[in-house]
Coordinates of C-alpha atoms in Angstrom, one line a residue:
Chain A
M1 CA -69.8 200.8 217.2
I2 CA -68.3 197.7 217.5
K3 CA -69.0 195.6 220.5
L4 CA -66.9 193.2 221.0
L5 CA -63.2 192.6 219.8
L6 CA -61.9 189.1 219.1
T7 CA -58.2 188.6 219.4
D8 CA -55.7 186.1 218.5
L9 CA -53.1 185.5 221.6
D10 CA -49.6 183.8 220.3
G11 CA -48.1 186.2 218.3
T12 CA -51.0 188.6 218.3
L13 CA -51.1 189.7 222.6
T14 CA -46.9 188.4 222.9
E15 CA -44.1 191.2 222.3
D16 CA -43.7 189.1 218.8
R17 CA -44.1 186.3 216.7
G18 CA -42.2 183.5 218.5
T19 CA -42.1 184.6 222.5
Y20 CA -44.4 184.0 224.8
V21 CA -44.2 186.6 226.9
V22 CA -47.5 189.1 226.8
D23 CA -46.6 192.1 225.9
I24 CA -47.9 194.8 228.9
G25 CA -49.1 198.0 226.2
A26 CA -51.5 195.1 224.9
I27 CA -52.5 194.3 228.0
K28 CA -53.5 197.9 229.1
A29 CA -54.6 198.7 225.5
L30 CA -57.3 195.2 226.1
R31 CA -58.2 197.3 229.8
R32 CA -59.0 200.1 228.0
A33 CA -61.3 198.7 225.2
E34 CA -63.4 197.4 228.0
K35 CA -63.1 200.5 229.9
A36 CA -64.8 202.1 226.4
G37 CA -67.7 199.4 226.2
I38 CA -65.8 197.3 224.0
R39 CA -65.8 193.3 224.6
V40 CA -62.4 191.7 224.7
A41 CA -62.4 187.4 223.6
L42 CA -59.6 186.0 223.6
V43 CA -59.7 183.1 220.5
S44 CA -56.8 181.2 220.4
G45 CA -55.2 177.2 219.9
N46 CA -54.8 177.4 223.9
S47 CA -57.0 174.6 225.5
Y48 CA -59.9 175.9 227.5
P49 CA -58.4 176.3 231.6
V50 CA -54.6 177.5 230.3
L51 CA -57.3 180.6 228.2
R52 CA -59.9 180.8 230.7
G53 CA -57.2 181.9 233.7
L54 CA -55.9 184.5 230.5
H55 CA -59.5 185.9 229.8
N56 CA -60.3 186.5 234.2
Y57 CA -56.5 187.6 235.1
L58 CA -56.2 190.0 232.3
G59 CA -59.1 191.4 233.7
L60 CA -61.2 190.3 229.6
S61 CA -64.7 189.9 229.5
G62 CA -66.0 188.6 225.9
G63 CA -65.7 185.3 226.7
L64 CA -63.3 183.0 224.8
V65 CA -63.1 180.4 222.1
A66 CA -59.9 177.8 222.8
E67 CA -59.0 174.5 221.8
N68 CA -58.2 176.3 217.7
G69 CA -62.1 176.9 217.6
C70 CA -63.4 174.0 219.3
F71 CA -64.1 174.9 222.4
V72 CA -66.5 178.3 223.2
F73 CA -66.6 179.6 226.9
H74 CA -69.2 183.2 227.3
G75 CA -71.0 184.1 230.1
G76 CA -70.2 181.0 232.0
V77 CA -71.6 178.5 229.5
T78 CA -69.8 176.2 228.1
F79 CA -70.1 174.3 224.9
R80 CA -68.2 172.1 222.4
V81 CA -67.7 172.9 218.9
C82 CA -66.0 169.9 217.2
E83 CA -66.0 165.7 217.0
T84 CA -63.8 164.5 220.0
V85 CA -60.1 163.5 218.8
P86 CA -59.5 159.6 220.3
R87 CA -56.7 160.0 222.6
E88 CA -55.0 157.0 220.3
V89 CA -55.0 158.8 217.0
V90 CA -53.1 161.8 219.1
S91 CA -50.6 159.4 219.8
E92 CA -50.5 157.6 216.3
F93 CA -50.0 161.2 214.5
A94 CA -47.3 162.0 217.0
K95 CA -45.4 158.9 216.1
T96 CA -46.2 159.0 212.3
F97 CA -44.7 161.9 211.6
N98 CA -41.9 162.5 214.7
L99 CA -43.9 165.7 216.4
R100 CA -43.8 166.2 220.8
E101 CA -47.2 167.0 221.9
S102 CA -48.0 170.5 223.9
W103 CA -47.8 169.8 227.7
Q104 CA -51.4 171.3 227.1
N105 CA -52.2 168.3 225.4
E106 CA -53.8 166.8 228.6
F107 CA -56.1 169.1 229.1
R108 CA -57.6 169.2 225.5
R109 CA -60.6 166.6 223.4
S110 CA -61.0 167.4 220.2
D111 CA -58.4 169.9 219.1
F112 CA -54.4 169.1 219.7
G113 CA -50.9 170.9 219.4
F114 CA -47.6 169.5 218.2
T115 CA -44.4 170.7 217.4
P116 CA -42.3 171.3 215.4
A117 CA -45.2 173.4 213.5
E118 CA -44.2 172.9 210.1
L119 CA -46.9 171.7 207.7
K120 CA -46.7 168.9 205.4
D121 CA -48.9 167.2 202.7
E122 CA -48.7 164.0 203.9
M123 CA -50.5 166.0 207.1
I124 CA -52.8 167.1 205.8
K125 CA -53.7 163.6 203.4
W126 CA -53.4 161.2 207.2
A127 CA -55.7 163.8 208.7
E128 CA -58.3 163.5 205.4
E129 CA -58.1 159.9 205.2
R130 CA -59.5 159.9 209.1
G131 CA -62.2 162.7 208.5
L132 CA -60.2 165.2 210.7
V133 CA -58.6 168.9 210.3
V134 CA -55.1 169.5 210.6
Q135 CA -53.6 173.4 210.9
S136 CA -50.6 175.3 211.5
S137 CA -50.3 178.4 213.8
G138 CA -47.0 179.4 213.2
Y139 CA -46.1 178.2 217.2
A140 CA -47.9 174.4 216.6
L141 CA -49.8 172.4 214.2
H142 CA -52.7 171.6 215.4
L143 CA -54.9 168.0 214.8
S144 CA -58.8 168.6 215.1
G145 CA -62.1 166.9 214.7
K146 CA -64.6 168.4 212.1
P147 CA -65.4 171.0 211.6
G148 CA -62.1 172.5 213.5
G149 CA -60.2 175.9 212.6
K150 CA -61.5 179.2 214.4
G151 CA -64.9 180.2 212.2
A152 CA -67.6 177.7 213.8
G153 CA -66.5 178.9 217.2
V154 CA -66.6 182.5 216.2
R155 CA -69.9 182.1 215.0
K156 CA -71.1 180.1 218.5
L157 CA -69.2 182.7 220.6
L158 CA -71.2 185.8 218.4
E159 CA -74.2 183.9 218.7
L160 CA -73.9 183.5 223.0
A161 CA -72.6 187.1 222.8
N162 CA -75.7 188.1 220.9
V163 CA -72.9 190.3 218.9
K164 CA -73.3 191.0 214.6
R165 CA -70.7 190.8 212.7
E166 CA -71.0 194.4 212.1
E167 CA -70.3 194.7 215.5
T168 CA -67.5 193.0 215.8
G169 CA -63.7 193.3 215.5
A170 CA -60.4 191.1 215.1
I171 CA -57.1 191.2 215.3
G172 CA -54.3 188.3 214.6
D173 CA -51.3 187.4 213.8
S174 CA -51.7 183.8 211.8
R175 CA -53.5 182.2 208.2
T176 CA -55.1 180.5 211.7
D177 CA -57.0 183.6 212.0
I178 CA -58.6 183.8 208.5
E179 CA -62.1 182.0 209.1
M180 CA -62.0 184.6 212.8
F181 CA -61.3 186.8 210.3
R182 CA -64.6 186.0 208.0
E183 CA -66.5 186.2 210.3
A184 CA -65.9 190.0 211.8
G185 CA -66.5 193.5 210.6
I186 CA -63.2 195.4 210.8
T187 CA -60.7 192.9 210.9
A188 CA -56.5 193.4 211.4
A189 CA -53.3 192.3 211.2
V190 CA -50.1 193.2 212.5
S191 CA -47.7 194.1 210.7
N192 CA -45.4 190.7 211.1
A193 CA -48.5 189.0 210.0
D194 CA -48.8 186.2 207.5
P195 CA -49.5 187.4 204.4
E196 CA -52.3 185.8 203.4
L197 CA -53.7 187.3 206.5
K198 CA -52.7 190.2 205.9
R199 CA -54.8 190.0 202.1
V200 CA -58.0 189.6 204.0
A201 CA -57.8 191.7 206.8
S202 CA -58.9 195.0 206.6
I203 CA -57.0 196.8 208.2
S204 CA -52.8 196.0 208.2
L205 CA -51.0 197.6 210.9
K206 CA -48.2 199.0 211.0
L207 CA -46.7 197.5 214.1
K208 CA -46.0 194.1 214.8
S209 CA -47.7 191.7 217.7
G210 CA -48.2 193.4 221.0
A211 CA -47.4 197.2 219.2
G212 CA -50.1 196.5 216.7
V213 CA -52.6 195.5 218.5
M214 CA -52.5 199.2 220.6
E215 CA -52.4 200.8 217.7
F216 CA -55.4 199.0 216.1
I217 CA -57.4 199.4 219.9
D218 CA -56.3 202.9 219.6
M219 CA -58.4 203.3 216.1
L220 CA -61.4 201.6 217.2
L221 CA -61.8 204.4 220.5
S222 CA -60.3 207.1 218.5
Chain B
M1 CA -28.1 187.4 247.6
I2 CA -31.8 186.5 247.2
K3 CA -32.0 183.5 243.6
L4 CA -36.0 182.7 243.8
L5 CA -38.8 184.9 244.7
L6 CA -42.3 182.6 245.4
T7 CA -45.5 185.0 244.7
D8 CA -48.8 183.9 245.5
L9 CA -51.3 184.8 243.0
D10 CA -55.1 186.0 244.1
G11 CA -54.8 188.8 246.2
T12 CA -50.7 188.7 245.7
L13 CA -50.2 190.1 242.1
T14 CA -53.9 191.2 241.8
E15 CA -55.1 194.9 241.8
D16 CA -56.6 193.9 245.4
R17 CA -58.0 191.2 247.6
G18 CA -60.9 190.0 245.9
T19 CA -60.4 190.7 242.4
Y20 CA -58.8 188.3 239.9
V21 CA -57.3 191.5 237.5
V22 CA -53.6 191.5 237.4
D23 CA -51.7 194.7 238.5
I24 CA -50.0 195.8 235.8
G25 CA -47.3 197.1 238.2
A26 CA -46.9 193.3 239.8
I27 CA -46.4 192.1 236.1
K28 CA -43.5 195.3 235.1
A29 CA -41.6 194.5 238.7
L30 CA -41.6 190.8 238.0
R31 CA -39.5 191.5 234.7
R32 CA -37.5 193.2 236.6
A33 CA -36.7 190.7 239.4
E34 CA -36.0 188.6 236.7
K35 CA -33.8 190.4 234.7
A36 CA -31.9 191.0 237.6
G37 CA -31.4 187.1 238.0
I38 CA -33.9 187.1 240.7
R39 CA -36.2 184.0 239.2
V40 CA -39.9 184.1 239.7
A41 CA -41.6 181.4 241.0
L42 CA -46.0 181.0 241.1
V43 CA -47.0 179.7 244.8
S44 CA -50.6 179.2 244.2
G45 CA -53.9 177.6 245.0
N46 CA -54.6 177.5 241.5
S47 CA -54.9 174.2 239.1
Y48 CA -51.6 173.3 236.9
P49 CA -52.4 174.4 233.5
V50 CA -54.0 177.9 235.1
L51 CA -50.6 178.5 236.4
R52 CA -48.4 177.8 233.7
G53 CA -50.7 179.8 231.1
L54 CA -49.3 182.6 233.7
H55 CA -45.8 181.2 234.3
N56 CA -45.3 181.4 230.0
Y57 CA -47.1 184.6 229.4
L58 CA -46.1 186.7 232.0
G59 CA -42.6 185.9 231.0
L60 CA -41.7 184.2 234.0
S61 CA -38.4 181.3 234.7
G62 CA -38.8 179.5 238.4
G63 CA -41.5 177.0 237.8
L64 CA -44.6 176.7 239.7
V65 CA -46.5 175.1 243.3
A66 CA -50.0 174.2 241.8
E67 CA -52.9 173.3 243.9
N68 CA -52.4 174.4 246.5
G69 CA -49.2 172.8 247.2
C70 CA -49.9 169.5 245.7
F71 CA -48.4 169.8 242.0
V72 CA -44.9 171.0 241.1
F73 CA -43.2 172.4 237.8
H74 CA -40.1 173.5 237.9
G75 CA -37.4 173.1 234.6
G76 CA -39.9 171.0 232.0
V77 CA -40.5 168.6 235.1
T78 CA -43.8 168.0 236.8
F79 CA -44.4 166.3 240.5
R80 CA -47.3 165.3 242.4
V81 CA -46.5 165.7 245.9
C82 CA -49.9 165.1 247.4
E83 CA -52.5 162.0 247.9
T84 CA -55.1 161.4 245.0
V85 CA -58.3 162.4 246.0
P86 CA -61.9 160.5 244.8
R87 CA -64.2 162.1 242.5
E88 CA -66.9 160.5 244.8
V89 CA -65.5 162.2 247.6
V90 CA -65.2 165.6 246.4
S91 CA -68.5 165.5 245.4
E92 CA -69.3 164.5 248.6
F93 CA -67.9 167.6 250.5
A94 CA -69.3 170.1 248.4
K95 CA -73.2 168.5 248.4
T96 CA -72.7 168.2 252.4
F97 CA -71.4 171.7 252.9
N98 CA -73.8 173.2 250.2
L99 CA -70.6 174.6 248.3
R100 CA -69.9 175.5 244.6
E101 CA -67.3 173.7 242.8
S102 CA -64.8 175.6 241.2
W103 CA -64.7 175.2 237.5
Q104 CA -60.9 174.5 237.8
N105 CA -61.9 171.0 239.3
E106 CA -61.9 169.1 236.8
F107 CA -58.3 169.9 235.7
R108 CA -57.5 168.8 239.8
R109 CA -56.6 165.9 240.5
S110 CA -55.2 166.5 244.8
D111 CA -56.8 169.4 246.0
F112 CA -60.1 171.2 245.1
G113 CA -61.4 174.7 244.8
F114 CA -64.6 175.4 246.5
T115 CA -66.8 178.6 247.4
P116 CA -68.2 180.2 249.4
A117 CA -64.9 180.5 250.7
E118 CA -65.5 180.9 255.1
L119 CA -64.1 177.8 257.3
K120 CA -66.3 175.8 259.5
D121 CA -65.4 173.0 262.0
E122 CA -67.4 170.8 260.8
M123 CA -65.4 171.1 258.1
I124 CA -62.0 170.3 259.5
K125 CA -63.9 168.1 261.1
W126 CA -64.8 165.7 258.6
A127 CA -62.1 166.5 256.7
E128 CA -59.7 164.7 259.9
E129 CA -61.9 161.5 259.5
R130 CA -61.6 161.4 255.9
G131 CA -57.4 161.8 256.8
L132 CA -58.1 164.7 254.5
V133 CA -56.7 168.4 254.4
V134 CA -59.1 171.5 254.3
Q135 CA -58.0 175.0 254.4
S136 CA -59.4 178.9 253.2
S137 CA -57.6 180.9 251.2
G138 CA -59.8 183.8 251.4
Y139 CA -61.0 183.4 247.5
A140 CA -61.6 179.3 248.3
L141 CA -61.8 176.8 250.6
H142 CA -59.5 174.1 249.5
L143 CA -60.0 170.2 250.2
S144 CA -56.8 168.0 249.4
G145 CA -54.4 165.0 250.1
K146 CA -51.9 164.6 252.8
P147 CA -49.8 166.2 253.4
G148 CA -51.9 169.4 251.7
G149 CA -50.8 172.7 251.8
K150 CA -48.4 175.4 250.3
G151 CA -45.1 173.8 252.5
A152 CA -44.4 170.6 250.9
G153 CA -44.7 172.0 247.5
V154 CA -42.5 174.3 248.0
R155 CA -39.4 172.5 249.5
K156 CA -39.9 170.7 246.1
L157 CA -39.7 172.9 244.1
L158 CA -36.5 174.2 246.2
E159 CA -34.7 171.4 245.9
L160 CA -35.8 170.6 242.0
A161 CA -34.4 174.1 241.2
N162 CA -31.3 173.5 243.7
V163 CA -31.6 176.8 245.8
K164 CA -31.2 177.2 249.8
R165 CA -33.5 179.0 251.8
E166 CA -31.2 181.6 252.5
E167 CA -31.7 182.1 248.6
T168 CA -35.3 182.2 248.5
G169 CA -38.1 185.4 248.7
A170 CA -41.7 185.3 249.0
I171 CA -44.2 187.3 249.3
G172 CA -48.5 186.2 249.8
D173 CA -51.4 188.1 251.1
S174 CA -53.5 184.8 253.0
R175 CA -52.8 182.8 256.4
T176 CA -52.7 179.9 253.0
D177 CA -48.6 181.2 252.2
I178 CA -47.7 181.2 255.7
E179 CA -46.6 177.8 255.1
M180 CA -44.8 179.2 252.1
F181 CA -43.2 181.7 253.9
R182 CA -41.8 179.2 256.5
E183 CA -39.7 177.9 253.7
A184 CA -38.0 181.1 252.6
G185 CA -35.4 183.1 254.4
I186 CA -37.2 186.7 253.2
T187 CA -40.8 187.3 253.7
A188 CA -43.4 189.7 253.1
A189 CA -46.5 190.3 253.6
V190 CA -48.7 192.4 251.8
S191 CA -50.5 195.8 253.8
N192 CA -53.9 194.2 253.0
A193 CA -52.9 190.9 254.1
D194 CA -54.2 188.2 257.0
P195 CA -52.8 189.3 260.7
E196 CA -51.6 185.5 260.9
L197 CA -49.4 186.3 257.9
K198 CA -48.0 189.3 258.8
R199 CA -46.7 188.2 262.3
V200 CA -44.6 185.6 260.6
A201 CA -43.4 187.9 257.9
S202 CA -39.8 189.5 258.0
I203 CA -41.4 192.5 256.3
S204 CA -44.9 193.8 256.3
L205 CA -45.1 196.1 253.3
K206 CA -46.7 200.0 252.9
L207 CA -48.8 198.8 249.7
K208 CA -51.7 196.5 249.3
S209 CA -51.5 193.6 246.9
G210 CA -49.7 194.6 242.7
A211 CA -48.4 197.7 244.2
G212 CA -46.6 195.9 247.6
V213 CA -45.2 193.5 245.2
M214 CA -43.9 196.7 243.4
E215 CA -42.4 197.9 246.9
F216 CA -40.5 194.1 247.5
I217 CA -39.4 193.9 244.5
D218 CA -37.6 197.4 244.7
M219 CA -35.7 196.5 248.0
L220 CA -35.1 193.3 246.7
L221 CA -33.3 194.8 243.9
S222 CA -31.8 198.0 245.5

């Protein structure tokens, strides 16, 4: 029996990959899950205030993992998982690789977003030399303090929620969701997901993004 | 012809007053308005990151007025309308009147939220003595730097959007929306709105909150 459903946001709850417009059917499905006793949590590269706003207004109760795994919120408790990245380092990364900073960087401390989202080998080397982690979600590059990535944040959320791995479901679209999938008992990749994510998912869905979320929740509730 | 629709969030786009759950029918109606060429802007007491997240994920394009009028975002441009309130003053207000600070205060500079939302005469006096403004939205108390209130923010948004008063519609539920209504050509109060707002509205809607938003947008598009 699934008690907690972890869902990615960009490319998963949206109408498609590459758009920010949330899928109405997906919101309805999340609310159906909540009514059936499955708490829904957002696990995303977005900043804490953006995710907490969505969590509240979408009518969810499972908490959230923000900053690509570095920040956890559950039942009124907030928790920082990763090391803080100094502001100068963030600016230097943007300058070195000619990247545009996310408007949300002002509201982040451990994980920072940049576009374009294309990850290059020199970036990985640059981050490693400074004890940092760099990943791409397809929407943005994420430069994070250690440990970085969604795994550590999800483990902390499950601990705070007092939910076991077998009681946890997860859905996503991007390779950055692989770490989240490792912490969940049943995992679903939307049809337009990265091939690397499909390979580790227990279910490959027929439908894309938000429609895939409906498909997965229908399975969980049937 | 209405080109821009200003909408309050809490109690207006939600399923009812007193809940944070966004009404699905209201989201659909906002998207219908956008498709018909009416840009939709959020005008709310919420912080900038929460509103910009919702603006993007709801699929809106009209920009936003955050911090109860003190912060404006339109087409990539951000603008601060009010004086900054020092952090110590915010803490002193909370302590003096035994209030709980909003979790969003960390992300605000000119307008701060507190609960319970009940406005007392001593608070108005306290704020006046310090050159500040205090208002209640029914959801929260707002302590703001001058000029404070939704009016100045809405005027700035209309200037940035290059839209005239007659081309602007507005919908809300609370007495804090009165200032927004003064800047719009056609104004609608949801059926569960404060009586003071209904008195200045051009239309008193039959339906409450999110259902009222649908009712108003149906009127605008018919």
